[in-house]
Coordinates of N, CA and C in Angstrom, one line a residue:
X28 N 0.8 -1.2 0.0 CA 0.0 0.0 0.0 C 0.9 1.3 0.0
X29 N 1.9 1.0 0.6 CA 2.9 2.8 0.3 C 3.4 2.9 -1.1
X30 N 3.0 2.2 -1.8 CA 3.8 2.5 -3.0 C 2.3 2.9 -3.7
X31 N 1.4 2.8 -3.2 CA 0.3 3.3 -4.1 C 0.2 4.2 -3.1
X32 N 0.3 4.6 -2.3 CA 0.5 6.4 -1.5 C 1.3 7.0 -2.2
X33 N 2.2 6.2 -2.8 CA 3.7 7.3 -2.8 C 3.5 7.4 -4.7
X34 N 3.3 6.9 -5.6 CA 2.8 6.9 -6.8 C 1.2 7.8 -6.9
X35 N 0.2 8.2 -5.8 CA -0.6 8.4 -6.0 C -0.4 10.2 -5.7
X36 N 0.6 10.3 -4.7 CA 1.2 11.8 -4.8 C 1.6 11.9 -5.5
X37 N 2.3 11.1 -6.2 CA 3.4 11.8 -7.6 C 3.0 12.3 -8.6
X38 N 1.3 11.6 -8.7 CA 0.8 11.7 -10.1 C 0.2 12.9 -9.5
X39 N -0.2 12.8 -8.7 CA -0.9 14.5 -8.1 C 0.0 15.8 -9.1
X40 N 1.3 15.4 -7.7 CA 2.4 17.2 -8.1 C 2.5 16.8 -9.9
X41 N 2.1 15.7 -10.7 CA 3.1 15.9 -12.0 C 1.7 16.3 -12.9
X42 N 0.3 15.8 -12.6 CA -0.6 16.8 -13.3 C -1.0 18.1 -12.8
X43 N -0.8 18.5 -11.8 CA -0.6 19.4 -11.3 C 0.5 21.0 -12.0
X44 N 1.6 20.1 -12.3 CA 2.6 20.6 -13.4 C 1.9 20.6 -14.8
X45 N 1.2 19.6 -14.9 CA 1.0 19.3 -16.7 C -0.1 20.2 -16.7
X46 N -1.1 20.8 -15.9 CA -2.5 21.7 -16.0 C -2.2 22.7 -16.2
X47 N -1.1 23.0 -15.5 CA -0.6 24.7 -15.3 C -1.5 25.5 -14.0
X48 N -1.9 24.7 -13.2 CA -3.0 25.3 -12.8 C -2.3 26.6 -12.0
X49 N -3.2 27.2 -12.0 CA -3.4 28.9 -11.2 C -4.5 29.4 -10.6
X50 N -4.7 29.2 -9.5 CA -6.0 29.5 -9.3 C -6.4 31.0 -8.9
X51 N -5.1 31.8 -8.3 CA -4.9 33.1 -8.0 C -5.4 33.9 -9.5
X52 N -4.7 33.3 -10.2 CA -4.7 33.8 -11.9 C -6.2 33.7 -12.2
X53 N -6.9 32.3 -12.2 CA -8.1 32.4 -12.8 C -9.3 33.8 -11.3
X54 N -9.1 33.4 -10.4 CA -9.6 34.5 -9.4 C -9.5 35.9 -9.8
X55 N -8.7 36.5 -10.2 CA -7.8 37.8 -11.0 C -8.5 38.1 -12.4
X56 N -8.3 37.0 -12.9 CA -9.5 37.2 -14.6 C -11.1 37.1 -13.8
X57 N -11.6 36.6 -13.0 CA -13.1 36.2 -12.6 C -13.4 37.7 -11.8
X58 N -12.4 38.5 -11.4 CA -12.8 40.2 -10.7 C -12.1 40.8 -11.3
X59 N -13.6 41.3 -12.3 CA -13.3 42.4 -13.0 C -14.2 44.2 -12.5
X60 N -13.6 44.7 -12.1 CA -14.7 45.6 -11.3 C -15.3 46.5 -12.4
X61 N -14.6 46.7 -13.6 CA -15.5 47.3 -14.9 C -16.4 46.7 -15.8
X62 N -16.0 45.4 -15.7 CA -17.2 44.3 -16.3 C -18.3 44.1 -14.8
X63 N -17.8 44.3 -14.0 CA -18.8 43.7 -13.1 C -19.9 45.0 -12.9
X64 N -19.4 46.5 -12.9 CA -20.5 47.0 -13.1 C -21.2 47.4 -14.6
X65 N -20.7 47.1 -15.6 CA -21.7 47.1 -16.8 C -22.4 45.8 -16.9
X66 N -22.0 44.9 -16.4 CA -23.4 43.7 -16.4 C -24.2 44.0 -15.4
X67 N -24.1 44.6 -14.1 CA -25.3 45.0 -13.6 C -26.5 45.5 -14.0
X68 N -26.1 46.1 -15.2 CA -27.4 46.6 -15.9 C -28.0 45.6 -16.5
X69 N -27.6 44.6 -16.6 CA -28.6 43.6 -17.5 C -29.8 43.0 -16.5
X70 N -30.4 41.9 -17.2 CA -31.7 41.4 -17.0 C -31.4 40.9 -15.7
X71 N -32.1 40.4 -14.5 CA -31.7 39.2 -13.7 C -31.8 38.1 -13.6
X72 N -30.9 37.4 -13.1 CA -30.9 36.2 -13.3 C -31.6 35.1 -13.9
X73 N -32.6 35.3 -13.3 CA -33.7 34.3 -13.6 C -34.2 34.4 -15.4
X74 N -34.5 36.0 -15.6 CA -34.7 36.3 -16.6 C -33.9 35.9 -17.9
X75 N -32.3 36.1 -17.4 CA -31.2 35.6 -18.5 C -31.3 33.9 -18.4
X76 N -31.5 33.2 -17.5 CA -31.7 32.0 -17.5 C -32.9 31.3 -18.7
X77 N -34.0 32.0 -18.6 CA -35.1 31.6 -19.1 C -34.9 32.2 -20.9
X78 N -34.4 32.6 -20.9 CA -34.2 33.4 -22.1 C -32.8 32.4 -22.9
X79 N -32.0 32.0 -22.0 CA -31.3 31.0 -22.8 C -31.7 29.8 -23.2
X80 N -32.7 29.3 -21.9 CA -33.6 27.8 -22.3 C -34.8 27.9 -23.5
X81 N -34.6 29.3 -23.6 CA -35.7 29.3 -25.1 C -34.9 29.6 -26.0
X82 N -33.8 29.6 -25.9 CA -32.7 30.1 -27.3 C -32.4 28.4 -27.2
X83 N -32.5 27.3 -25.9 CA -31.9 26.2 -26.3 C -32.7 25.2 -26.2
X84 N -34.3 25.8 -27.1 CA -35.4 25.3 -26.9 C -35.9 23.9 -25.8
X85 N -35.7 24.3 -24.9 CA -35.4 23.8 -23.6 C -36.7 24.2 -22.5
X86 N -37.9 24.6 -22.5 CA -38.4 25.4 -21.7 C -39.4 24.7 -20.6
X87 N -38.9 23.4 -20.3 CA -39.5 22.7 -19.4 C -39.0 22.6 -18.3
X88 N -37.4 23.2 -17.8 CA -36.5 23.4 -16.9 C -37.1 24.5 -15.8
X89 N -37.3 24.2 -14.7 CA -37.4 25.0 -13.2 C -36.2 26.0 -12.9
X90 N -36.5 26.7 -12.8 CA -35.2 28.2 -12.6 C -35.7 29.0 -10.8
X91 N -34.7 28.5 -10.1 CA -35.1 29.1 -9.2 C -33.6 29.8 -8.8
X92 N -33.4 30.9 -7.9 CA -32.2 31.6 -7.5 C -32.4 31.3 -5.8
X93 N -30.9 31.1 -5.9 CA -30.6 30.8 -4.2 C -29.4 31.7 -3.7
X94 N -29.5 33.1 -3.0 CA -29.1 33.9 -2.6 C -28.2 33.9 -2.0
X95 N -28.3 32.4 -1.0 CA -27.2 32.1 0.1 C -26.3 30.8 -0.4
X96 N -26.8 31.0 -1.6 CA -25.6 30.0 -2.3 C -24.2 30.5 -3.2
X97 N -23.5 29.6 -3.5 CA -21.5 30.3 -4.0 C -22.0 29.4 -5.5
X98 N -22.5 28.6 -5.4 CA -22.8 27.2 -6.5 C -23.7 26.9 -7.4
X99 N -23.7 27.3 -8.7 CA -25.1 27.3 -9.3 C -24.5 25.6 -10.2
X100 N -26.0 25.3 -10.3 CA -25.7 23.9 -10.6 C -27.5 23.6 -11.2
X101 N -27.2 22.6 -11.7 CA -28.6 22.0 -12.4 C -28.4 20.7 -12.3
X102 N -29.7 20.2 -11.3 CA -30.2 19.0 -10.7 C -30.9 18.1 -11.6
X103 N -30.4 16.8 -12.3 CA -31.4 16.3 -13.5 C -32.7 15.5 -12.4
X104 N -32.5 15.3 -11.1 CA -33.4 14.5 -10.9 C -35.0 15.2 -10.1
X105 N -34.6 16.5 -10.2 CA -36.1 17.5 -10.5 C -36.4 18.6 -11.4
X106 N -34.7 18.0 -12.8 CA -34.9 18.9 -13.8 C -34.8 20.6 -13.4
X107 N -33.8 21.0 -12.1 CA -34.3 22.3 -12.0 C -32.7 22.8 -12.2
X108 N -32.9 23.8 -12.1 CA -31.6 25.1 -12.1 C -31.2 26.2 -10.7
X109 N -30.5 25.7 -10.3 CA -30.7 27.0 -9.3 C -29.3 27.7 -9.4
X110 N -29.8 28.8 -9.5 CA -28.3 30.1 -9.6 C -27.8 30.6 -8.2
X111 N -27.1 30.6 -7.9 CA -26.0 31.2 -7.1 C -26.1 33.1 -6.8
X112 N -26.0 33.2 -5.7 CA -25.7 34.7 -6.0 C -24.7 35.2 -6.5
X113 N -25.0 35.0 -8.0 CA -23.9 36.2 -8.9 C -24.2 37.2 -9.7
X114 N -25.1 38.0 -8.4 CA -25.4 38.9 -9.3 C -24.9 40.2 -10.2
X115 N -23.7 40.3 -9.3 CA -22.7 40.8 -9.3 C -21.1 41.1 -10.0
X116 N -21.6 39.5 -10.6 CA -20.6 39.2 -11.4 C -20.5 39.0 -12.9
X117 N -19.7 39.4 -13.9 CA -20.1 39.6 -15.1 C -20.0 38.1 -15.7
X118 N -19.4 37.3 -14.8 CA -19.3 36.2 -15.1 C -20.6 34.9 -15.1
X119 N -21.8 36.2 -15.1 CA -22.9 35.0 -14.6 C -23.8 34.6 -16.1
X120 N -23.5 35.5 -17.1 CA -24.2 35.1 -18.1 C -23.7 33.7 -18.4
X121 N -22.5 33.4 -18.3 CA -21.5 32.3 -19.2 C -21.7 31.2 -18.1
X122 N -22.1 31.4 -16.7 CA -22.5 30.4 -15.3 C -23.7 30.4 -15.8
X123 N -24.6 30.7 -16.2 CA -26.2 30.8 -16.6 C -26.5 29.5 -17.5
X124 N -25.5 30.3 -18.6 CA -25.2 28.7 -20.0 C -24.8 28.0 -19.9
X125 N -23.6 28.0 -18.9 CA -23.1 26.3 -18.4 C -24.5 25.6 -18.1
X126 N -25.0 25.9 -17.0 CA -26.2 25.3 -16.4 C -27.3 25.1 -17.1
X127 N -27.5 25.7 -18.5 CA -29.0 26.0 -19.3 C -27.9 24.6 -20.0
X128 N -27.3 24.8 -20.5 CA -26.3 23.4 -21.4 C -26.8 22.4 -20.8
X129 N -26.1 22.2 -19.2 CA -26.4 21.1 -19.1 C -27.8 20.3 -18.9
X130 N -28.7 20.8 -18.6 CA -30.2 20.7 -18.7 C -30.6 20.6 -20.5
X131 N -29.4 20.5 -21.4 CA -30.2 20.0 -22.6 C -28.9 18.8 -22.9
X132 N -28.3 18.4 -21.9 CA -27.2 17.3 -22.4 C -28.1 15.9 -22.3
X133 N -27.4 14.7 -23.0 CA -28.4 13.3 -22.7 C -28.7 13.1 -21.3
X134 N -30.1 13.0 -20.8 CA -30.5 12.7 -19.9 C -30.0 11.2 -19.2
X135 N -29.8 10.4 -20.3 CA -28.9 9.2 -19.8 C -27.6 9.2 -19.2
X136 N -26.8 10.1 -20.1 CA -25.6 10.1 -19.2 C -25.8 11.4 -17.8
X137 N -26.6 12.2 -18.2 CA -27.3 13.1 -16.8 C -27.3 11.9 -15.4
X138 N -28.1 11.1 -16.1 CA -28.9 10.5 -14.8 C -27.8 9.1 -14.8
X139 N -26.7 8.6 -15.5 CA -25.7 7.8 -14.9 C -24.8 8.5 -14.2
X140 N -24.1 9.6 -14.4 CA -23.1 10.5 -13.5 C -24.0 10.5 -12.0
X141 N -25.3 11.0 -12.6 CA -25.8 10.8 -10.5 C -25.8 9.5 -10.0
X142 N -26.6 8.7 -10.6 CA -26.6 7.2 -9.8 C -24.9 6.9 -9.8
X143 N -24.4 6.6 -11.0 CA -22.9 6.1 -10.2 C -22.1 7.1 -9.6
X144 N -22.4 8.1 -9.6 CA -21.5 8.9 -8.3 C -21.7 9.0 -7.2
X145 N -23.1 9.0 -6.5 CA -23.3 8.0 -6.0 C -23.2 7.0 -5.1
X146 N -23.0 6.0 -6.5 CA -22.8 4.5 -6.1 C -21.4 3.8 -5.5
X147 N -20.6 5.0 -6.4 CA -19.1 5.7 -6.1 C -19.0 6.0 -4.6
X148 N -19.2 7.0 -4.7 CA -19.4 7.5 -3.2 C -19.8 6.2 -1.9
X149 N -20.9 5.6 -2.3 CA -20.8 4.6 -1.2 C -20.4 3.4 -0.9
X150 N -19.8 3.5 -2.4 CA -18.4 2.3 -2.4 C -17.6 2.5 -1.3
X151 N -16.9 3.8 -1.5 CA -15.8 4.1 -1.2 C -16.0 4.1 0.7
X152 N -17.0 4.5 1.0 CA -17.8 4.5 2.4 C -17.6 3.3 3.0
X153 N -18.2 2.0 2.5 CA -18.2 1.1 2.6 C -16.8 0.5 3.2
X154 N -16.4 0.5 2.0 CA -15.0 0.0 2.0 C -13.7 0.4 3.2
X155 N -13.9 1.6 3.6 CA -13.6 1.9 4.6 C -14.1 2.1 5.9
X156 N -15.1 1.7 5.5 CA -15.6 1.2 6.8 C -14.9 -0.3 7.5
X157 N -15.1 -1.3 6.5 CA -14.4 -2.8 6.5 C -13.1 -2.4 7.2
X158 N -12.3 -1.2 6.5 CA -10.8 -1.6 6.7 C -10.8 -1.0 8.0
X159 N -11.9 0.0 8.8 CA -11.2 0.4 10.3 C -12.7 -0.8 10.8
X160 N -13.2 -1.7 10.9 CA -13.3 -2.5 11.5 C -12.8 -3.8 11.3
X161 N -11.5 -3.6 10.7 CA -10.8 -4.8 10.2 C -11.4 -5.9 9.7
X162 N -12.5 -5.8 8.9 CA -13.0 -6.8 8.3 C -12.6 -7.0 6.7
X163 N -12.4 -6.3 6.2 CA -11.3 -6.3 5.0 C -10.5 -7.3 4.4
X164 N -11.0 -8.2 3.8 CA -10.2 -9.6 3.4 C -9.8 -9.1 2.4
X165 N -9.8 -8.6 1.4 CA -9.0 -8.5 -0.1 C -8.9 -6.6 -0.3
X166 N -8.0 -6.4 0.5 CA -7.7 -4.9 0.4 C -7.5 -4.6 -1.1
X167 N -6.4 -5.0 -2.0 CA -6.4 -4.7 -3.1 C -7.4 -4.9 -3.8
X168 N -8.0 -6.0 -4.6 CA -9.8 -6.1 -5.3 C -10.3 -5.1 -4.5
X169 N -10.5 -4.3 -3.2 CA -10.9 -3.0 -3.2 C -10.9 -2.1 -4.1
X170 N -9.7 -1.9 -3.4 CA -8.8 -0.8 -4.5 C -8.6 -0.9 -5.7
X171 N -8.5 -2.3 -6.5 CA -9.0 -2.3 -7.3 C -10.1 -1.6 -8.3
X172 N -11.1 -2.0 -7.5 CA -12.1 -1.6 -8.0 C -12.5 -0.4 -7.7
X173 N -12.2 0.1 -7.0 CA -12.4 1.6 -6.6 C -11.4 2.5 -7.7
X174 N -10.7 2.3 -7.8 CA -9.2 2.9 -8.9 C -10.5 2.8 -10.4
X175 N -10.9 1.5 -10.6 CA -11.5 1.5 -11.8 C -12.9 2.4 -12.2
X176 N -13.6 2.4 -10.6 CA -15.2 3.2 -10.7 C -14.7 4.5 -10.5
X177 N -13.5 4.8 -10.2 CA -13.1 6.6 -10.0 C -12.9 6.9 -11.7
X178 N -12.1 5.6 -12.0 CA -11.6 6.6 -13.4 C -13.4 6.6 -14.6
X179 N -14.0 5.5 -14.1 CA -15.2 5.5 -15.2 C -16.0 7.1 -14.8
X180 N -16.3 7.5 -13.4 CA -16.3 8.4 -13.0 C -16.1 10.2 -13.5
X181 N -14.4 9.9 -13.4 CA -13.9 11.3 -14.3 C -14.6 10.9 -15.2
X182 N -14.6 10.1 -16.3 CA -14.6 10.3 -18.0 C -15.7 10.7 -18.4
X183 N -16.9 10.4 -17.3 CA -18.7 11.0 -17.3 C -18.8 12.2 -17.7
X184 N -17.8 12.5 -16.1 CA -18.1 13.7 -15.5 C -17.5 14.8 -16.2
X185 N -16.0 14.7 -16.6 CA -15.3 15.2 -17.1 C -15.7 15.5 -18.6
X186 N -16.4 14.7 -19.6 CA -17.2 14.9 -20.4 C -18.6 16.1 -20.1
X187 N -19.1 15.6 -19.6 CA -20.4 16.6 -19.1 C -20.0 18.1 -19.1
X188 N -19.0 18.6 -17.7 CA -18.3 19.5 -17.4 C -17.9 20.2 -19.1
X189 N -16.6 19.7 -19.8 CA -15.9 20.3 -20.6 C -16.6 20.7 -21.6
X190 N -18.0 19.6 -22.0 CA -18.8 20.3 -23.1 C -19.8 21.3 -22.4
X191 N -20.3 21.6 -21.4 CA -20.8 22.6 -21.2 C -19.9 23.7 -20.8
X192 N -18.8 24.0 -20.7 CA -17.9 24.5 -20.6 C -17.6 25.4 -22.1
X193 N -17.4 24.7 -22.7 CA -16.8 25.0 -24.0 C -18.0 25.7 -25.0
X194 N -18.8 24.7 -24.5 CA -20.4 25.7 -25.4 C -21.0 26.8 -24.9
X195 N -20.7 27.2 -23.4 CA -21.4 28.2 -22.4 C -20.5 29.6 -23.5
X196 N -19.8 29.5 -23.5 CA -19.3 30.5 -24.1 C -19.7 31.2 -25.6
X197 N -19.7 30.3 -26.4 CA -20.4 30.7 -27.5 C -22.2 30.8 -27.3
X198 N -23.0 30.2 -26.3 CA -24.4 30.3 -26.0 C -24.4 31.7 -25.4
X199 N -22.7 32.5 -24.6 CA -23.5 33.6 -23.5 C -23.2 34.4 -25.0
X200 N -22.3 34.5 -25.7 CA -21.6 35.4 -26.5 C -23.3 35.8 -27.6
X201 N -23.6 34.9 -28.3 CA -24.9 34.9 -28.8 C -26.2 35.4 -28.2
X202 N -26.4 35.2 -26.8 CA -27.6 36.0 -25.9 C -27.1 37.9 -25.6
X203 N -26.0 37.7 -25.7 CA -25.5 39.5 -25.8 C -25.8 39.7 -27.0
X204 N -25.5 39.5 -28.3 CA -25.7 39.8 -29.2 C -27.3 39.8 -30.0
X205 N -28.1 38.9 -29.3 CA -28.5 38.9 -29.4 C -29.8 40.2 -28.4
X206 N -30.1 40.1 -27.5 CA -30.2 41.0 -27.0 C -29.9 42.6 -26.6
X207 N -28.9 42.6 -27.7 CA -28.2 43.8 -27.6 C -28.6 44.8 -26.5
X208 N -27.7 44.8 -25.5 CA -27.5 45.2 -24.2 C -26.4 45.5 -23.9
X209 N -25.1 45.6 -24.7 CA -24.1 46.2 -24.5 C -23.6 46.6 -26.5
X210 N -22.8 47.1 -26.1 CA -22.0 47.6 -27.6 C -21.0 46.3 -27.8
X211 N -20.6 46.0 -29.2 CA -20.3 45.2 -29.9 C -18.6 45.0 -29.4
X212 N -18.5 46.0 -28.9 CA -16.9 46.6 -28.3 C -16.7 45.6 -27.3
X213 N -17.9 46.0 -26.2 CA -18.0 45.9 -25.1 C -18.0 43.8 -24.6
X214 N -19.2 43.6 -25.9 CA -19.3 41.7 -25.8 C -17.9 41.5 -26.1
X215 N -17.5 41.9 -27.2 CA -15.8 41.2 -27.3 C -15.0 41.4 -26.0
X216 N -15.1 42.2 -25.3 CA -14.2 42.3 -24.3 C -14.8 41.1 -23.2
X217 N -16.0 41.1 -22.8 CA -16.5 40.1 -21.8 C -16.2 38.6 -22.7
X218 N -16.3 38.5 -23.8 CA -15.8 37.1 -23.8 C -14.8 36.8 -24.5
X219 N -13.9 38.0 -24.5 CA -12.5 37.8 -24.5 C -12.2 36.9 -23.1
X220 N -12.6 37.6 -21.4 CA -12.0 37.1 -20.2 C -12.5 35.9 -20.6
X221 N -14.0 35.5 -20.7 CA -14.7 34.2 -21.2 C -13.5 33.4 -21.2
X222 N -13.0 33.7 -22.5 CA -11.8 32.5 -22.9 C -10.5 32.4 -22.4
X223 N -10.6 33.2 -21.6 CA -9.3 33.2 -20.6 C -9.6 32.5 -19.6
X224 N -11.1 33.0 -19.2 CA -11.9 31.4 -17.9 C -11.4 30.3 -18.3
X225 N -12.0 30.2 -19.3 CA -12.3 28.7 -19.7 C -10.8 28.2 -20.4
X226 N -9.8 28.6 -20.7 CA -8.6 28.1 -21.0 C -7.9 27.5 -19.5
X227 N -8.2 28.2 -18.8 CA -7.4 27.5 -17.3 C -8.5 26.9 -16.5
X228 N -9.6 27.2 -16.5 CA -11.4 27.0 -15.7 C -10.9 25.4 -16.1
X229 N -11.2 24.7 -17.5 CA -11.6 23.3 -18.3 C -10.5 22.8 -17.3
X230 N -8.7 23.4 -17.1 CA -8.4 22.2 -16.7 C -8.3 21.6 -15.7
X231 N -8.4 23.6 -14.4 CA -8.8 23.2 -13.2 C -10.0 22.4 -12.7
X232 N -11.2 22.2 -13.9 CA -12.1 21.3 -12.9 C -11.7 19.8 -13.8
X233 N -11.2 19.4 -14.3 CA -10.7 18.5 -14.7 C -9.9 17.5 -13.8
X234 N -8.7 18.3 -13.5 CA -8.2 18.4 -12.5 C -8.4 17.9 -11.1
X235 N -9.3 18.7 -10.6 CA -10.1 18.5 -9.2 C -10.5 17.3 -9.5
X236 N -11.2 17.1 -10.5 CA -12.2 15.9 -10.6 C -11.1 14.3 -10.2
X237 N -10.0 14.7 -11.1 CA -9.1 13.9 -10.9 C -8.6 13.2 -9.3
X238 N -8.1 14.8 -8.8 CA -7.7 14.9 -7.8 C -8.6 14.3 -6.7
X239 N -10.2 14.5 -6.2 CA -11.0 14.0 -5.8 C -11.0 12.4 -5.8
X240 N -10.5 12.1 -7.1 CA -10.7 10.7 -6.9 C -9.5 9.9 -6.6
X241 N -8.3 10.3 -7.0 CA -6.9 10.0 -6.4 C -6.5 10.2 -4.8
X242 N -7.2 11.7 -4.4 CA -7.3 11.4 -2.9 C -8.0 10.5 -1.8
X243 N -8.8 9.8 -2.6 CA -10.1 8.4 -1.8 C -9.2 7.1 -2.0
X244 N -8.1 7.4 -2.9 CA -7.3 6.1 -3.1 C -6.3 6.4 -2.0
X245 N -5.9 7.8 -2.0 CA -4.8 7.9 -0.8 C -5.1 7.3 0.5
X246 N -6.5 8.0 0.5 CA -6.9 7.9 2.3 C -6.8 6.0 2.7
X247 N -7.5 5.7 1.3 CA -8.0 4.3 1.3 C -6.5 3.2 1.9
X248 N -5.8 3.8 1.0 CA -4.8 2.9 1.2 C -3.7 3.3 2.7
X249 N -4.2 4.6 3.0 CA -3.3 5.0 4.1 C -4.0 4.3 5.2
X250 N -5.4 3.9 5.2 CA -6.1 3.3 6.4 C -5.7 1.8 6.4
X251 N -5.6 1.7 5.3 CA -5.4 0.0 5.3 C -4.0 -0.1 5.9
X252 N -2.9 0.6 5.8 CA -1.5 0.5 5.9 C -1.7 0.8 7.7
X253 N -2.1 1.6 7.9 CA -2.4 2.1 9.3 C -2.7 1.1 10.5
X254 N -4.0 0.4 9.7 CA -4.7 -0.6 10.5 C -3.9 -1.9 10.4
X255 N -3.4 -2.3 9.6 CA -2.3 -3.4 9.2 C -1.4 -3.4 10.2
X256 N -1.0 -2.4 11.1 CA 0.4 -2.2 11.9 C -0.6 -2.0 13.4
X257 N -1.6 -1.7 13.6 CA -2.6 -1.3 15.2 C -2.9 -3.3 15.3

């Protein structure tokens, strides 16, 4: 088991190196205080939400705003949307489309990412549970199998993520234009940062997603090594 601790940090620091990640940097491009007060003027939330699910003929989706939330996200298993408080940020048209995307992505792989992540999740519960009541007869076929349901995991997830990612941008760029609500000047500049998000955004959540699932292998195998020696 220390050699899959000790390989499972390495691979950490070495994609870690290969992402380029910056998260100071992407924080820096996401506060803009001159973008953030010209999109003030626009529609709210809710409004820009509903207006993209009819640009992505979509209009069966629930849009509600949650004030005391950091997290906007779209729930396939009551079909709804809830936005985050960003109202403030010019970065919310392009958070609006992410989430209007994903509410038109295949509902099959929608609704496999939740059941197996999941099912993921209570694997991994499970399993460690065994190893601190030392009931654990085949540590590795664990691990095994947990190494295999993380990586099926990313590839869902990480799919889902990058194409709404990638298309949020060209869906917010087209609702400005379309709505003409700022000058032509003005949209190229907001999704100029757009592509500056999403050039380092795609591979920090990529990334995490990764990382998430490489640290359940860490913990996993640090418990087993632990309890092996008590």
């Amino acid at each position: 088991m220390i050699y899959v601790i000790i390989v499972s940090f390495v691979l950490l620091i070495i994609l870690g190196i290969i992402f380029e990640l910056n998260v100071k940097k992407i924080k820096e491009i996401g506060e803009n205080k001159e973008l953030d007060n010209l999109t003030k003027a626009f529609p709210d939330n809710i409004e820009i939400c509903n207006k993209i699910l009819d640009k992505l003929e979509n209009k069966n989706v629930k849009v509600k705003e949650d004030k005391e939330s950091k997290t906007s996200l779209y729930v396939v298993i009551n079909n709804t949307i809830t936005i985050a408080n960003i109202k403030d940020s010019f970065t919310r048209i392009q958070t609006i489309a992410h989430e209007c995307i994903h509410s038109t992505q295949s509902k099959k792989m929608l609704w496999f990412n939740f059941i197996f992540t999941n099912i993921y999740l209570l694997y991994f519960l499970i399993i460690v549970i065994l190893v601190l009541l030392k009931i654990n007869t085949n540590e590795m076929l664990f691990l095994a199998i947990l190494i295999l349901m993380g990586s099926v995991q990313y590839c869902v997830r990480s799919m889902l993520e990058t194409d709404a990612m990638i298309k949020a941008r060209f869906v917010a760029k087209e609702y400005l234009e379309e709505e003409q609500i700022c000058s032509k000047e003005q949209i190229n500049i907001i999704v100029n940062e757009y592509d500056k998000l999403n050039n380092m955004g795609i591979k920090l959540v990529n990334f995490d997603i990764i990382a998430r699932n490489i640290v359940k292998v860490i913990i996993y195998s640090l418990l087993c090594l632990i309890m092996s020696v008590i």
